[in-house]
CSV table of C-alpha atoms and ligand atoms in Angstrom, one decimal:
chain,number,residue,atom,x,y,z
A,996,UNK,CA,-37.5,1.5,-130.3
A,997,UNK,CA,-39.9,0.8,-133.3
A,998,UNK,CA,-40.1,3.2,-136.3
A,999,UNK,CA,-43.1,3.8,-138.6
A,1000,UNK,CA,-43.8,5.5,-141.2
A,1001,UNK,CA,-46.0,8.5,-141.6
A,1002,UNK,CA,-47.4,8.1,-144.8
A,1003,UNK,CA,-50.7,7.5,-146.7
A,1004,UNK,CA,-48.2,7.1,-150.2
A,1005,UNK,CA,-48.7,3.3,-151.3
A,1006,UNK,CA,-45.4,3.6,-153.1
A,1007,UNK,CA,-43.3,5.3,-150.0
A,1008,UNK,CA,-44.7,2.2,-147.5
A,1009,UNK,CA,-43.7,-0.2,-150.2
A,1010,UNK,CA,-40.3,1.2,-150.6
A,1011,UNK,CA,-39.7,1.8,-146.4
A,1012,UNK,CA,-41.2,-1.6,-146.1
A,1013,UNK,CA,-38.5,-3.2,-147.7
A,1014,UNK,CA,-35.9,-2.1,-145.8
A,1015,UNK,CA,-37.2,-4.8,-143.3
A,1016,UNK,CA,-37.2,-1.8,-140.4
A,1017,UNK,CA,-40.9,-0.2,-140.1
A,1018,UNK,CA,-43.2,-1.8,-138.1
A,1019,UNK,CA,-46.1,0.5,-138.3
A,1020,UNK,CA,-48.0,2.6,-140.2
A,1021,UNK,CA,-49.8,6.0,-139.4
A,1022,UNK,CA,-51.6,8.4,-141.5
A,1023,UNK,CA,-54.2,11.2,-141.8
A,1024,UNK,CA,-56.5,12.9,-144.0
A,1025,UNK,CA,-53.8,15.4,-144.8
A,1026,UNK,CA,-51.5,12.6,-145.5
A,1027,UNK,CA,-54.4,10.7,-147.8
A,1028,UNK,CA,-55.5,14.0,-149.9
A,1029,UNK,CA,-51.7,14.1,-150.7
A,1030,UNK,CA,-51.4,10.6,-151.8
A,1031,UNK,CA,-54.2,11.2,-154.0
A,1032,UNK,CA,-56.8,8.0,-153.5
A,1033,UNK,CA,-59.5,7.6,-151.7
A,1034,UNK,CA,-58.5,6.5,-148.4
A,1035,UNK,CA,-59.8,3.4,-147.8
A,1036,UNK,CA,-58.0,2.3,-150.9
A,1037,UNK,CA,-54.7,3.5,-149.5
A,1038,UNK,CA,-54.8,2.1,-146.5
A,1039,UNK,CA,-56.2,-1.3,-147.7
A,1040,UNK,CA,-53.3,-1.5,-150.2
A,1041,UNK,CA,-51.0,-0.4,-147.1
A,1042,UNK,CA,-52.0,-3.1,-145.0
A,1043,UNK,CA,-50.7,-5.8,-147.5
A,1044,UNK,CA,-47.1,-4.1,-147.3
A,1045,UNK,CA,-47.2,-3.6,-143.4
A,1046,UNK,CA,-48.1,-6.2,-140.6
A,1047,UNK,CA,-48.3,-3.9,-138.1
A,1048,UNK,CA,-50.9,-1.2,-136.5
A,1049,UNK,CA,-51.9,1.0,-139.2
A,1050,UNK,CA,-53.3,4.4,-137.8
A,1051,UNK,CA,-56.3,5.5,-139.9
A,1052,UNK,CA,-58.0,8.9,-138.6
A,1053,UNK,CA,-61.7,9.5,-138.6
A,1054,UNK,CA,-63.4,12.7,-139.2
A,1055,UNK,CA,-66.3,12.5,-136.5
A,1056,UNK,CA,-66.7,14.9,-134.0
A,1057,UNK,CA,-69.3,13.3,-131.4
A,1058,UNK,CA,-68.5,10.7,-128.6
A,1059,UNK,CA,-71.5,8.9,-130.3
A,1060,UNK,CA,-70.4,9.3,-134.0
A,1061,UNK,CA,-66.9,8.8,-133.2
A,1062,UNK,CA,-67.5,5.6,-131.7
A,1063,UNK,CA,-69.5,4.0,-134.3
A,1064,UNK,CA,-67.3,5.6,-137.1
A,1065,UNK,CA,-64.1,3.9,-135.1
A,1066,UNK,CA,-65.8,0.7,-134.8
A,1067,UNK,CA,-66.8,0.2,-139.1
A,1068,UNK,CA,-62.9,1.6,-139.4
A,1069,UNK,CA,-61.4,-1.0,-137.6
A,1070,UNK,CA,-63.7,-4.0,-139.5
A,1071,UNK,CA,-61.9,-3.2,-142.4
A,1072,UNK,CA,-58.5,-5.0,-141.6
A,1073,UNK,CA,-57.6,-6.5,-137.8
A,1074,UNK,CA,-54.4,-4.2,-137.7
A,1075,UNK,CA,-56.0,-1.1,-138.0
A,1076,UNK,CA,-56.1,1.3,-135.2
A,1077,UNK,CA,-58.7,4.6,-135.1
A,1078,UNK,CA,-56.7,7.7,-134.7
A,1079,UNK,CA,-59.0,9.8,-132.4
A,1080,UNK,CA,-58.8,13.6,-132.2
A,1081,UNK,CA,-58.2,14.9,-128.2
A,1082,UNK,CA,-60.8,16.5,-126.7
A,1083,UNK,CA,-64.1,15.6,-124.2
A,1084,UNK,CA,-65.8,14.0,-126.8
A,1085,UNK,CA,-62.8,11.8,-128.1
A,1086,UNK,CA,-61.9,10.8,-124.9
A,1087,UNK,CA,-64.9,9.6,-123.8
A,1088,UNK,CA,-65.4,7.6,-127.1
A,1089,UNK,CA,-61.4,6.1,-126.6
A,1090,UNK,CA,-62.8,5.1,-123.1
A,1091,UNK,CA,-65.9,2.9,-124.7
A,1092,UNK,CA,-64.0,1.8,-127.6
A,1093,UNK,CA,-61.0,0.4,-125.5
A,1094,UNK,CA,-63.7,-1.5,-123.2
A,1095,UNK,CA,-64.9,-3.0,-126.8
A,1096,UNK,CA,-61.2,-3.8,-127.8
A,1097,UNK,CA,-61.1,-1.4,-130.4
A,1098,UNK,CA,-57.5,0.1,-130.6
A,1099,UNK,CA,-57.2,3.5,-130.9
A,1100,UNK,CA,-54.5,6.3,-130.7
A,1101,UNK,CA,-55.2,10.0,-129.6
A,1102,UNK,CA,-54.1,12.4,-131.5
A,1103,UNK,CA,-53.1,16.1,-132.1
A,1104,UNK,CA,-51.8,16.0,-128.8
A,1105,UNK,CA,-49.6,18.5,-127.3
A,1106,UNK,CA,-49.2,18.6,-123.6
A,1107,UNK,CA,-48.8,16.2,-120.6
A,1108,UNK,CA,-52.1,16.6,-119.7
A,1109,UNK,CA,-53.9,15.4,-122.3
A,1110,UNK,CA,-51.3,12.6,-122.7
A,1111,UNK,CA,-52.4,11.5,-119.3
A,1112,UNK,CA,-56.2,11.5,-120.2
A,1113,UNK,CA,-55.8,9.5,-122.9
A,1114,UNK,CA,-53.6,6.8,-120.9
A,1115,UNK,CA,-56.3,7.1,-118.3
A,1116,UNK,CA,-59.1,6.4,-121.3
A,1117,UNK,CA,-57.7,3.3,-122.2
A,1118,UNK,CA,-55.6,4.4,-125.4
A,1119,UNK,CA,-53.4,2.3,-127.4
A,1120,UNK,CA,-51.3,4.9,-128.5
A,1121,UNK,CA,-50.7,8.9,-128.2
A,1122,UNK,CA,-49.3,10.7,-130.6
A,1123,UNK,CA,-47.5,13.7,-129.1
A,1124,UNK,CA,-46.8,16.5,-132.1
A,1125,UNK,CA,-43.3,17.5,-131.7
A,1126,UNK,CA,-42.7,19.7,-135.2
A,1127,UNK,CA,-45.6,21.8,-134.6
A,1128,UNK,CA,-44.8,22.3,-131.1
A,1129,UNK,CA,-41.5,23.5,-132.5
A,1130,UNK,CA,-43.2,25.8,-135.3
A,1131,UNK,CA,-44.9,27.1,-132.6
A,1132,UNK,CA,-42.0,28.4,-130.7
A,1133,UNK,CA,-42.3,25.6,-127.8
A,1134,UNK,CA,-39.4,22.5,-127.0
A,1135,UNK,CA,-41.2,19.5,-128.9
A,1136,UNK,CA,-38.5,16.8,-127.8
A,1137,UNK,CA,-39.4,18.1,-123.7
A,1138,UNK,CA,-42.8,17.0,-124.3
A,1139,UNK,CA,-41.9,13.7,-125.3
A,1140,UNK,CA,-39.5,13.8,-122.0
A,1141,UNK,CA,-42.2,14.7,-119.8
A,1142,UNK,CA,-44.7,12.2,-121.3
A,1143,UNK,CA,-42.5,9.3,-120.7
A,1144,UNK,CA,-41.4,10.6,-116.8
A,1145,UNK,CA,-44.9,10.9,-116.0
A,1146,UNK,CA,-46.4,7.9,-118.0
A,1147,UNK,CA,-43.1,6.0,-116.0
A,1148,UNK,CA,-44.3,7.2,-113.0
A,1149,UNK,CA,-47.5,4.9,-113.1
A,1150,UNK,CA,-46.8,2.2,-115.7
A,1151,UNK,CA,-48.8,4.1,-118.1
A,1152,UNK,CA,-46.3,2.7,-120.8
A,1153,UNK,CA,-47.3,-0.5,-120.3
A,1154,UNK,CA,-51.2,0.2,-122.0
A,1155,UNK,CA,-50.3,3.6,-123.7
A,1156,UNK,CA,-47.5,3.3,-126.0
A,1157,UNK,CA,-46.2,7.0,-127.4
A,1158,UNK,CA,-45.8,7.7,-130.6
A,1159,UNK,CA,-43.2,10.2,-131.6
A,1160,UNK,CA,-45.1,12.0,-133.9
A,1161,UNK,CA,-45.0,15.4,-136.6
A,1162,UNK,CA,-41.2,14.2,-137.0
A,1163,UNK,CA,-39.7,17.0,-139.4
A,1164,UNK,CA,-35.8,15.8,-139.1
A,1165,UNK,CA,-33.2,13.1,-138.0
A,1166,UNK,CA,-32.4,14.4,-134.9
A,1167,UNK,CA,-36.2,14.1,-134.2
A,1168,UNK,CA,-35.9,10.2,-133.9
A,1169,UNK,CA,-32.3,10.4,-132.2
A,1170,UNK,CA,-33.8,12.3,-129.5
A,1171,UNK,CA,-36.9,10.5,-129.5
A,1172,UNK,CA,-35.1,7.8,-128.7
A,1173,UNK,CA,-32.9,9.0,-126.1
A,1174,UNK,CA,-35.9,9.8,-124.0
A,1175,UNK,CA,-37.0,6.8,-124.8
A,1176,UNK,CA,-39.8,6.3,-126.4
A,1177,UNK,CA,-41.3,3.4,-127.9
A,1178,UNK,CA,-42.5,4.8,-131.3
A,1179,UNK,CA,-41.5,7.4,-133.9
A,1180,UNK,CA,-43.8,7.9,-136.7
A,1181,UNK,CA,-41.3,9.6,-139.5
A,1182,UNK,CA,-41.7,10.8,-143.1
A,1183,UNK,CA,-40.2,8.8,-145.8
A,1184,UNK,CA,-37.5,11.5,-146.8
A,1185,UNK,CA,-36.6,11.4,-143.2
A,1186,UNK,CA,-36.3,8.0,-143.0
A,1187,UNK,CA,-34.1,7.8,-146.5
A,1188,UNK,CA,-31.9,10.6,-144.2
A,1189,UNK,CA,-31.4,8.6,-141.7
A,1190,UNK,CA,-29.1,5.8,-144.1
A,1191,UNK,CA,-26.7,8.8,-145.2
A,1192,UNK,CA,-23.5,10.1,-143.9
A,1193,UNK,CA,-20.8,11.7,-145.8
A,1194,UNK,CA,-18.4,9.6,-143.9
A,1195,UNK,CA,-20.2,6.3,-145.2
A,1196,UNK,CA,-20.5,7.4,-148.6
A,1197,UNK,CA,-16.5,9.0,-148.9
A,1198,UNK,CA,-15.9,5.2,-146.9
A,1199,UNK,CA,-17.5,3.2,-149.7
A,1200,UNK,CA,-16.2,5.3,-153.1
A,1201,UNK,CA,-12.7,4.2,-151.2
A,1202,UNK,CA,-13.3,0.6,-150.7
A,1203,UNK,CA,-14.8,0.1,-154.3
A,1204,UNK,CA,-11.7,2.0,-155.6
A,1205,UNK,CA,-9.3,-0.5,-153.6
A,1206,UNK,CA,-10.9,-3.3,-154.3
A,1207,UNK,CA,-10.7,-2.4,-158.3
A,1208,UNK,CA,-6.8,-1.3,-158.2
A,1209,UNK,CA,-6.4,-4.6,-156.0
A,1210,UNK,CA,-7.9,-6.4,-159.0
A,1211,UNK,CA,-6.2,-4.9,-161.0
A,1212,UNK,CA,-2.7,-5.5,-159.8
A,1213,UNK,CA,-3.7,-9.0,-159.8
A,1214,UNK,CA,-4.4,-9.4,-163.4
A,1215,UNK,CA,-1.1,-8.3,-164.4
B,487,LIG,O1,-48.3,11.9,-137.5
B,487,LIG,C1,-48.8,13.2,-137.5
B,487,LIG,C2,-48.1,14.0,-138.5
B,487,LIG,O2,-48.5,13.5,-139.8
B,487,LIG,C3,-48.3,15.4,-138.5
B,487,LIG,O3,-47.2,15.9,-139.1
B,487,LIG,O4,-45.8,17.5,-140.4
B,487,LIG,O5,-48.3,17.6,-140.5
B,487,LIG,O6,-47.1,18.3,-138.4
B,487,LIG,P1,-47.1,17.4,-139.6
């Protein structure tokens, strides 16, 4: 399982980056008003941190638009990948783009069925919404089951790689993973979450008090 982060936050990437454990990047516009640059700066400045698919969302609308809005996107650094709102017209623009070897991955997605389309388009990655599934009084984490039985069913996961994504909390990424999923896309305070335990911090105030009354036995 590979985990990214969800940020546009220069300083959160550099920090997650190194712990040595993110391989990839996502953000959106959302995500880049709150980190408070322009976005082509934050990404830019991301991609020298991270060397790994960095999601950058565009804002067209129009299979046409979209495509040639994807295509100056992805000229701006090789590891950038257009994030592609579902719908007709995005999926017929992931369908011309992946033809053109433009990587994309489909997003605000939140039922098999437009998981499937997008496979069927040609996308590099979906990004399934699990928290706002959950906000919305539906099972987030059976989506992400479902996607992965049916993309299993026809070696969909072999082009379409899904992205665990709208992650609110650890147990997100623990049951991410247990239905096996290749990607979760994750916050930086969830990913600072997932270090702690109480039993690991109660573990290491012990040691480092054994170790000092060992020492100081010894000086004696
Ligand atoms: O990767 C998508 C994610 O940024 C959406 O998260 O918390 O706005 O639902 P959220």
């Amino acid at each position: 399982m590979k985990l990214f982060i969800d940020s546009a936050n220069v300083n959160e990437v550099k920090d997650a980056a190194s712990w040595g454990v993110i391989s990839g990047v996502t953000t959106n516009p959302s995500l880049a008003l709150k980190a408070g640059k322009p976005y082509k700066d934050s990404v830019l400045e991301i991609a020298r941190l991270v060397d790994g698919p960095i999601s950058v969302e565009g804002v067209a609308m129009k299979a046409g638009e979209i495509v040639a809005e994807a295509k100056e996107i992805s000229s701006w650094h090789k590891n950038f990948v257009v994030k592609v709102a579902m719908g007709e017209e995005g999926i017929k623009a992931v369908r011309e783009l992946s033809s053109k070897g433009v990587k994309t991955n489909v997003t605000l997605v939140f039922s098999v069925n437009q998981a499937l389309l997008a496979a069927l388009a040609g996308a590099s990655f979906v990004s399934p919404f699990i928290g706002r599934l959950d906000d919305n009084g539906q099972d987030g984490m059976q989506l992400i089951r479902d996607i992965m039985l049916c993309y299993k069913n026809y070696g969909l996961e072999k082009r379409t790689s899904v992205i665990v994504a709208s992650v609110r909390h650890p147990l997100h990424v623990i049951d991410a993973a247990k239905a096996g999923a290749p990607i979760s896309t994750v916050p930086y305070g969830v990913l600072r979450q997932m270090f702690k335990h109480s039993l690991t911090d109660a573990g290491i105030k012990k040691f480092l008090e054994d170790h000092a009354a060992l020492e100081a036995l010894h000086k004696k």
